[in-house]
CSV table of C-alpha atoms in Angstrom, one decimal:
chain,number,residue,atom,x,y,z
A,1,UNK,CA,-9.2,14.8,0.9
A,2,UNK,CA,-6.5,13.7,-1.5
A,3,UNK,CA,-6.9,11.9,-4.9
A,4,UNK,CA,-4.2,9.7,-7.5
A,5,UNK,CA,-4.1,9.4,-10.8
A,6,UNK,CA,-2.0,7.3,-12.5
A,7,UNK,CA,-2.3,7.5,-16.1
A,8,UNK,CA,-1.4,4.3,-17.5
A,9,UNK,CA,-3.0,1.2,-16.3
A,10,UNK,CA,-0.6,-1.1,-18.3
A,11,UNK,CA,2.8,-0.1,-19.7
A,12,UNK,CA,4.7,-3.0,-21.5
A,13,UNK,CA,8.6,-1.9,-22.6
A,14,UNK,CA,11.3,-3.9,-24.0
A,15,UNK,CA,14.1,-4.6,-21.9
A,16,UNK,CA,16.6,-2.2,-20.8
A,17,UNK,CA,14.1,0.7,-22.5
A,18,UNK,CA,13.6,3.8,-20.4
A,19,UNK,CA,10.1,4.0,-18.8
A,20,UNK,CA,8.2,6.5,-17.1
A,21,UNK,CA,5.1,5.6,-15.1
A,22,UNK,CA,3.0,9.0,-14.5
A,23,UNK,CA,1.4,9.9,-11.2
A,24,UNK,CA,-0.9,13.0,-10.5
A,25,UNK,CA,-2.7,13.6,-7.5
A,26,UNK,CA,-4.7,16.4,-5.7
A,27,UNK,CA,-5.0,17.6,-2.9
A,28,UNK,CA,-5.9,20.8,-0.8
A,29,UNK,CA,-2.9,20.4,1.2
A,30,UNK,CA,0.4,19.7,1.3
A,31,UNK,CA,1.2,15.9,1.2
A,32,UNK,CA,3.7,13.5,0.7
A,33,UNK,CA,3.9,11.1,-2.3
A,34,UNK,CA,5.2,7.7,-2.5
A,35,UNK,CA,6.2,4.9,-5.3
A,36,UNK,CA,5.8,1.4,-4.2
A,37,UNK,CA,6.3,-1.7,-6.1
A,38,UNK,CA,4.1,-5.2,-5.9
A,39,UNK,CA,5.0,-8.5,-6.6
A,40,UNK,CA,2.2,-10.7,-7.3
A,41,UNK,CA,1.0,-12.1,-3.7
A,42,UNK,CA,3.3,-10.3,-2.1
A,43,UNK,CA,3.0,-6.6,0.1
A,44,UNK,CA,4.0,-3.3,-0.6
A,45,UNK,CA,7.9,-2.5,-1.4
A,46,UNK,CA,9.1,1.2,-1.0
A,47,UNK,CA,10.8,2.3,-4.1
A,48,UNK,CA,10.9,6.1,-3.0
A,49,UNK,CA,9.1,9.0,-1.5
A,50,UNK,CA,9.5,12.5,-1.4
A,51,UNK,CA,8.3,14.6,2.1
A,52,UNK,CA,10.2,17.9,1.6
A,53,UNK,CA,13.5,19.4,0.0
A,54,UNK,CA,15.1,18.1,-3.5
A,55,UNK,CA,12.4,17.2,-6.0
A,56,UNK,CA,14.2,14.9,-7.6
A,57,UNK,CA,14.1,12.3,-5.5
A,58,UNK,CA,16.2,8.3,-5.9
A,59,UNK,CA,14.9,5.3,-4.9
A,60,UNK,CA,16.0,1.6,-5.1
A,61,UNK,CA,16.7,-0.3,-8.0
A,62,UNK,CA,17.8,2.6,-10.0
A,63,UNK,CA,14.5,4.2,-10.1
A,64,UNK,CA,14.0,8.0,-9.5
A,65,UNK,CA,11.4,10.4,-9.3
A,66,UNK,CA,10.9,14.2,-9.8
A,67,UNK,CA,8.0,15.9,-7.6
A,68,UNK,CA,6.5,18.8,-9.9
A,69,UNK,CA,4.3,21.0,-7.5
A,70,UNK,CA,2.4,23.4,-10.2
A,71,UNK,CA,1.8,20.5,-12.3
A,72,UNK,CA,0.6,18.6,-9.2
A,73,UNK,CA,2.7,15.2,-10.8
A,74,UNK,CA,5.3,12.2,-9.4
A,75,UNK,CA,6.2,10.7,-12.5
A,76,UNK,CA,8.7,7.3,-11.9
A,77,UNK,CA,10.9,6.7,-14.5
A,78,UNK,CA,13.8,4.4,-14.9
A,79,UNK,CA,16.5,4.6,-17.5
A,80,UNK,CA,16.9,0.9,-18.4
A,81,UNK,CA,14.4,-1.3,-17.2
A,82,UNK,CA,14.9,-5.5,-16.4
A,83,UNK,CA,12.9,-8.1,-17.2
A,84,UNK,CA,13.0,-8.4,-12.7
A,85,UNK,CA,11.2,-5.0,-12.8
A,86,UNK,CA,8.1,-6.5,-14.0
A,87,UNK,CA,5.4,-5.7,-11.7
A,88,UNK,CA,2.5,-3.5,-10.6
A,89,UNK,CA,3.6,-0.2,-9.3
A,90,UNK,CA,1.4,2.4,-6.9
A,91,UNK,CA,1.4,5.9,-6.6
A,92,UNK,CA,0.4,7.0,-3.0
A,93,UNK,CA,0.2,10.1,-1.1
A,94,UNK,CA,-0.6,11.0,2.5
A,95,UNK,CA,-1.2,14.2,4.0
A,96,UNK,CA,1.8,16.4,4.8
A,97,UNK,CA,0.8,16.3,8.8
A,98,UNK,CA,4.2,17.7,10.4
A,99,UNK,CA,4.5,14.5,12.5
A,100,UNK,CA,0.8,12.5,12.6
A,101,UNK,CA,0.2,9.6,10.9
A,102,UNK,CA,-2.3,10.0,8.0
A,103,UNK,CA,-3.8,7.0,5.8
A,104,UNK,CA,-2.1,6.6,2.6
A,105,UNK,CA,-4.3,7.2,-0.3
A,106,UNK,CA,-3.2,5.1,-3.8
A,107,UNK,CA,-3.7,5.1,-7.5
A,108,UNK,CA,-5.0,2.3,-9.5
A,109,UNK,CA,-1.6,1.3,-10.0
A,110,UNK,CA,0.6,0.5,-12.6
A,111,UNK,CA,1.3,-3.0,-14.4
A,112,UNK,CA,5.0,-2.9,-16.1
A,113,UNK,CA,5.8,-5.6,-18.1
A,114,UNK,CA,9.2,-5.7,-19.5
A,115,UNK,CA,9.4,-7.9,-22.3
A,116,UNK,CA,12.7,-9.7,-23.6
B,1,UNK,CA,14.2,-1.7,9.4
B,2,UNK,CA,10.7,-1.4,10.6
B,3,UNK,CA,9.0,-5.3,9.6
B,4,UNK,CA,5.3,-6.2,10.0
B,5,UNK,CA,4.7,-9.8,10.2
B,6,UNK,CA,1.5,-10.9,8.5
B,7,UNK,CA,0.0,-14.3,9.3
B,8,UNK,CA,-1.3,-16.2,7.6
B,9,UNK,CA,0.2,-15.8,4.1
B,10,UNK,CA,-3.0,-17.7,2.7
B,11,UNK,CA,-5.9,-19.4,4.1
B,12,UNK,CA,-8.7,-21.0,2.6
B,13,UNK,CA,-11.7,-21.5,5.0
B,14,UNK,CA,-15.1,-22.8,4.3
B,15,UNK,CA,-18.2,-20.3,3.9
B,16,UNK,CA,-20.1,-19.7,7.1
B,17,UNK,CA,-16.6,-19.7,9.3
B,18,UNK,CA,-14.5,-17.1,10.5
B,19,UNK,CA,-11.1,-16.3,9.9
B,20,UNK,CA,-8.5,-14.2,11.9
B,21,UNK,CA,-5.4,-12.1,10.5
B,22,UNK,CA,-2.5,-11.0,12.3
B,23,UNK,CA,-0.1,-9.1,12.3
B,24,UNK,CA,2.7,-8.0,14.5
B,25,UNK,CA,5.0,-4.9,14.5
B,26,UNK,CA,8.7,-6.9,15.4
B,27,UNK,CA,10.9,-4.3,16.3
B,28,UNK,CA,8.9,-1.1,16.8
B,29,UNK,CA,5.8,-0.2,18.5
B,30,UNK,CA,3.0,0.4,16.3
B,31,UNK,CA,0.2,2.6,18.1
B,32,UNK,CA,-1.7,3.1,14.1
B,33,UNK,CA,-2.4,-0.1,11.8
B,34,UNK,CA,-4.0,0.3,8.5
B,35,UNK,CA,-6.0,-2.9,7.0
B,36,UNK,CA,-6.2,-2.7,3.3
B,37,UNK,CA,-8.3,-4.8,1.0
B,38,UNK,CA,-7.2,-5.6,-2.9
B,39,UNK,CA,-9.1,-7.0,-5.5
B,40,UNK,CA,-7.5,-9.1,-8.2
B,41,UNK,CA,-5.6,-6.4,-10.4
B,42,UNK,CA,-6.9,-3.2,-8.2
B,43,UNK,CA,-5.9,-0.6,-5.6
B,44,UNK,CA,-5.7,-1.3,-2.3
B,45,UNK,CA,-8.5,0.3,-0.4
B,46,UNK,CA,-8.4,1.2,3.2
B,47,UNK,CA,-10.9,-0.6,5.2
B,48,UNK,CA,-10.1,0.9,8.9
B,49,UNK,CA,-7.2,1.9,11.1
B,50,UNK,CA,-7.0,0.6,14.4
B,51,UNK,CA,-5.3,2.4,17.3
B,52,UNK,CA,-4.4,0.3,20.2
B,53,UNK,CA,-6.3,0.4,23.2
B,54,UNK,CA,-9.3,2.3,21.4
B,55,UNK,CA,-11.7,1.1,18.8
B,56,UNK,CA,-11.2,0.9,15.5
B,57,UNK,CA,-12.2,3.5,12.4
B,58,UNK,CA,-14.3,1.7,9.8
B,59,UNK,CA,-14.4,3.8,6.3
B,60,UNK,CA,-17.6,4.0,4.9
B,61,UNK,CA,-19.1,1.0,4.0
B,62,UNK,CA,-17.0,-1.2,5.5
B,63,UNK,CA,-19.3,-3.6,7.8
B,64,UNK,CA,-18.1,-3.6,11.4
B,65,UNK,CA,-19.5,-6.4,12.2
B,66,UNK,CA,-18.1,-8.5,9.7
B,67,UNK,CA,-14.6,-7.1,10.0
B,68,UNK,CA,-13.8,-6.8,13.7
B,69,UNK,CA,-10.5,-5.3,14.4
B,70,UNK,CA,-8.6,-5.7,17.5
B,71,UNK,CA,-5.5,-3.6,18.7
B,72,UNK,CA,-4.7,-4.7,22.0
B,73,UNK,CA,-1.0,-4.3,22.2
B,74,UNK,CA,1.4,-1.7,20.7
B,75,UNK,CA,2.7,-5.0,18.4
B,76,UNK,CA,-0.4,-7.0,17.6
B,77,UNK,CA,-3.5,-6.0,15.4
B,78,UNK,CA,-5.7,-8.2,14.1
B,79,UNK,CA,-8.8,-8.6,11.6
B,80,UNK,CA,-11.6,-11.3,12.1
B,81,UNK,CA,-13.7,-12.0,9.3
B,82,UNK,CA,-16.3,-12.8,10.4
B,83,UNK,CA,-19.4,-15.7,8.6
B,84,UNK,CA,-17.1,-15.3,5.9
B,85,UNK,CA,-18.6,-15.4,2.2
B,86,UNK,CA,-17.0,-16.1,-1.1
B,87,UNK,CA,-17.2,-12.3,-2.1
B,88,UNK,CA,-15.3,-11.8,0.8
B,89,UNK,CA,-12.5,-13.3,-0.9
B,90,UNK,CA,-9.6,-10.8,-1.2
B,91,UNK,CA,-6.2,-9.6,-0.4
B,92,UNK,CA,-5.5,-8.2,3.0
B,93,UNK,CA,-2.5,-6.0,3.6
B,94,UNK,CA,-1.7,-4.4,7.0
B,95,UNK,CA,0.2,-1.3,6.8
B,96,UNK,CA,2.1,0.7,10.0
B,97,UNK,CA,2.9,3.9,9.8
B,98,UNK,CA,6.3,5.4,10.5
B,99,UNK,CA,8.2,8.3,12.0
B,100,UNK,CA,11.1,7.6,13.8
B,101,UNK,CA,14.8,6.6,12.7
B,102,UNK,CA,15.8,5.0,10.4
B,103,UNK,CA,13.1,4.9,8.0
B,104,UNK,CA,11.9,8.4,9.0
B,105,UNK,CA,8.2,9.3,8.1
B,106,UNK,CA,6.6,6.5,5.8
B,107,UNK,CA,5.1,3.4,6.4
B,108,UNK,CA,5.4,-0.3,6.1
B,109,UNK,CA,3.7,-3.4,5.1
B,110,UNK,CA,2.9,-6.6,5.8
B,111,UNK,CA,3.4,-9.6,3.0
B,112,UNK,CA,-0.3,-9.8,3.2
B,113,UNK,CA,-2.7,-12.3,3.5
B,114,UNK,CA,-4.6,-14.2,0.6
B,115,UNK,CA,-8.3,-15.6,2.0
B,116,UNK,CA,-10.4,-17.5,-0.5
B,117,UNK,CA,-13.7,-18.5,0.7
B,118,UNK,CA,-15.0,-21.3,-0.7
């Protein structure tokens, strides 16, 4: 079974501050990790996700992510966040399958609020 | 891309009725749907997956009877809750998974649907 941590239940930052929203996860096999974003009453936006190759991976709206496999992490971080980034924001992962479709398994998420 | 179509957006429905959520996979074929639940300022939880033309997977304490799940069709799954309650008052967000081109493996989900039972 997998598991997510995600560190910070709230992170508030002034505008066009970096940020970095930390992810951990476990698992006793290989997986796939994703970001996603979520606007209140809305679904699930993909921001990134990282299956295999580069670890540092780039996502929309200038966000990136680097995939650190000894420290089991998939920290988000923008350099210059806008008050439109404001929302909750989920670490997920899924189970590396080669091809089958696994459930996604999510943090707790995230809340970023970006403050004028 | 890959769009799920979740309907309704909201509902409100009186306690004791039942209420049906859909949602349809509009330019792919989605054999796998996952219905998620989320609480006001939580995770979203995985209920069951569905896998059309087969019953559905319930995770563990989920009540079956309560939340029926139909797959009929490679672009329709649906949840019926069933004698709906206030507690049963949530968020529900359909999710398909993904493997083909464009997107390559991931998955995608619906806008979700916002019952209050009341």
């Amino acid at each position: 079974a997998q598991s997510v941590t995600q560190l910070d239940s709230q992170v508030p930052v002034f505008e066009e501050a970096p940020v970095e929203l930390r992810c951990n996860y476990s698992s006793s096999v290989s997986v796939y990790l994703f970001w996603y974003v979520q606007y209140p009453n809305q679904g699930l936006q993909l921001l990134l996700k990282y299956l295999s190759g580069s670890t540092l991976v780039k996502g929309i709206n200038g966000f990136e992510a680097e995939f650190n496999k000894s420290q089991t992490s998939f920290h988000l971080r923008k350099p210059s966040v806008h008050i439109s980034d404001t929302a909750e924001y989920f670490c997920a992962v899924s189970r590396n399958s080669g091809g089958s479709n696994y459930k996604l398994t999510f943090g707790k998420g995230t809340l970023l609020t970006v403050n004028p | 891309g890959a769009v799920v179509s979740q309907h309704p957006s909201w509902v409100i429905c009186k306690s004791g009725t039942s209420v049906k959520i859909e949602c349809r996979s509009l330019d792919f074929q989605a054999t796998t749907m996952f219905w998620y639940r989320q609480f006001p300022k939580q995770s979203l939880m995985l209920m069951a997956t569905s896998n059309e033309g087969s019953k559905a997977t319930y995770e563990q304490g989920v009540e079956k009877d309560k939340f029926l799940i139909n797959h009929a069709s490679l672009t329709l799954s649906t949840l019926t809750v069933t004698s709906a309650h206030p507690e049963d008052s949530s968020f529900y967000i359909c999710s398909a998974p993904l493997t083909g081109p464009p997107e390559g493996y991931g998955y995608t989900f619906g806008s979700g649907t916002r019952l209050t039972v009341v």
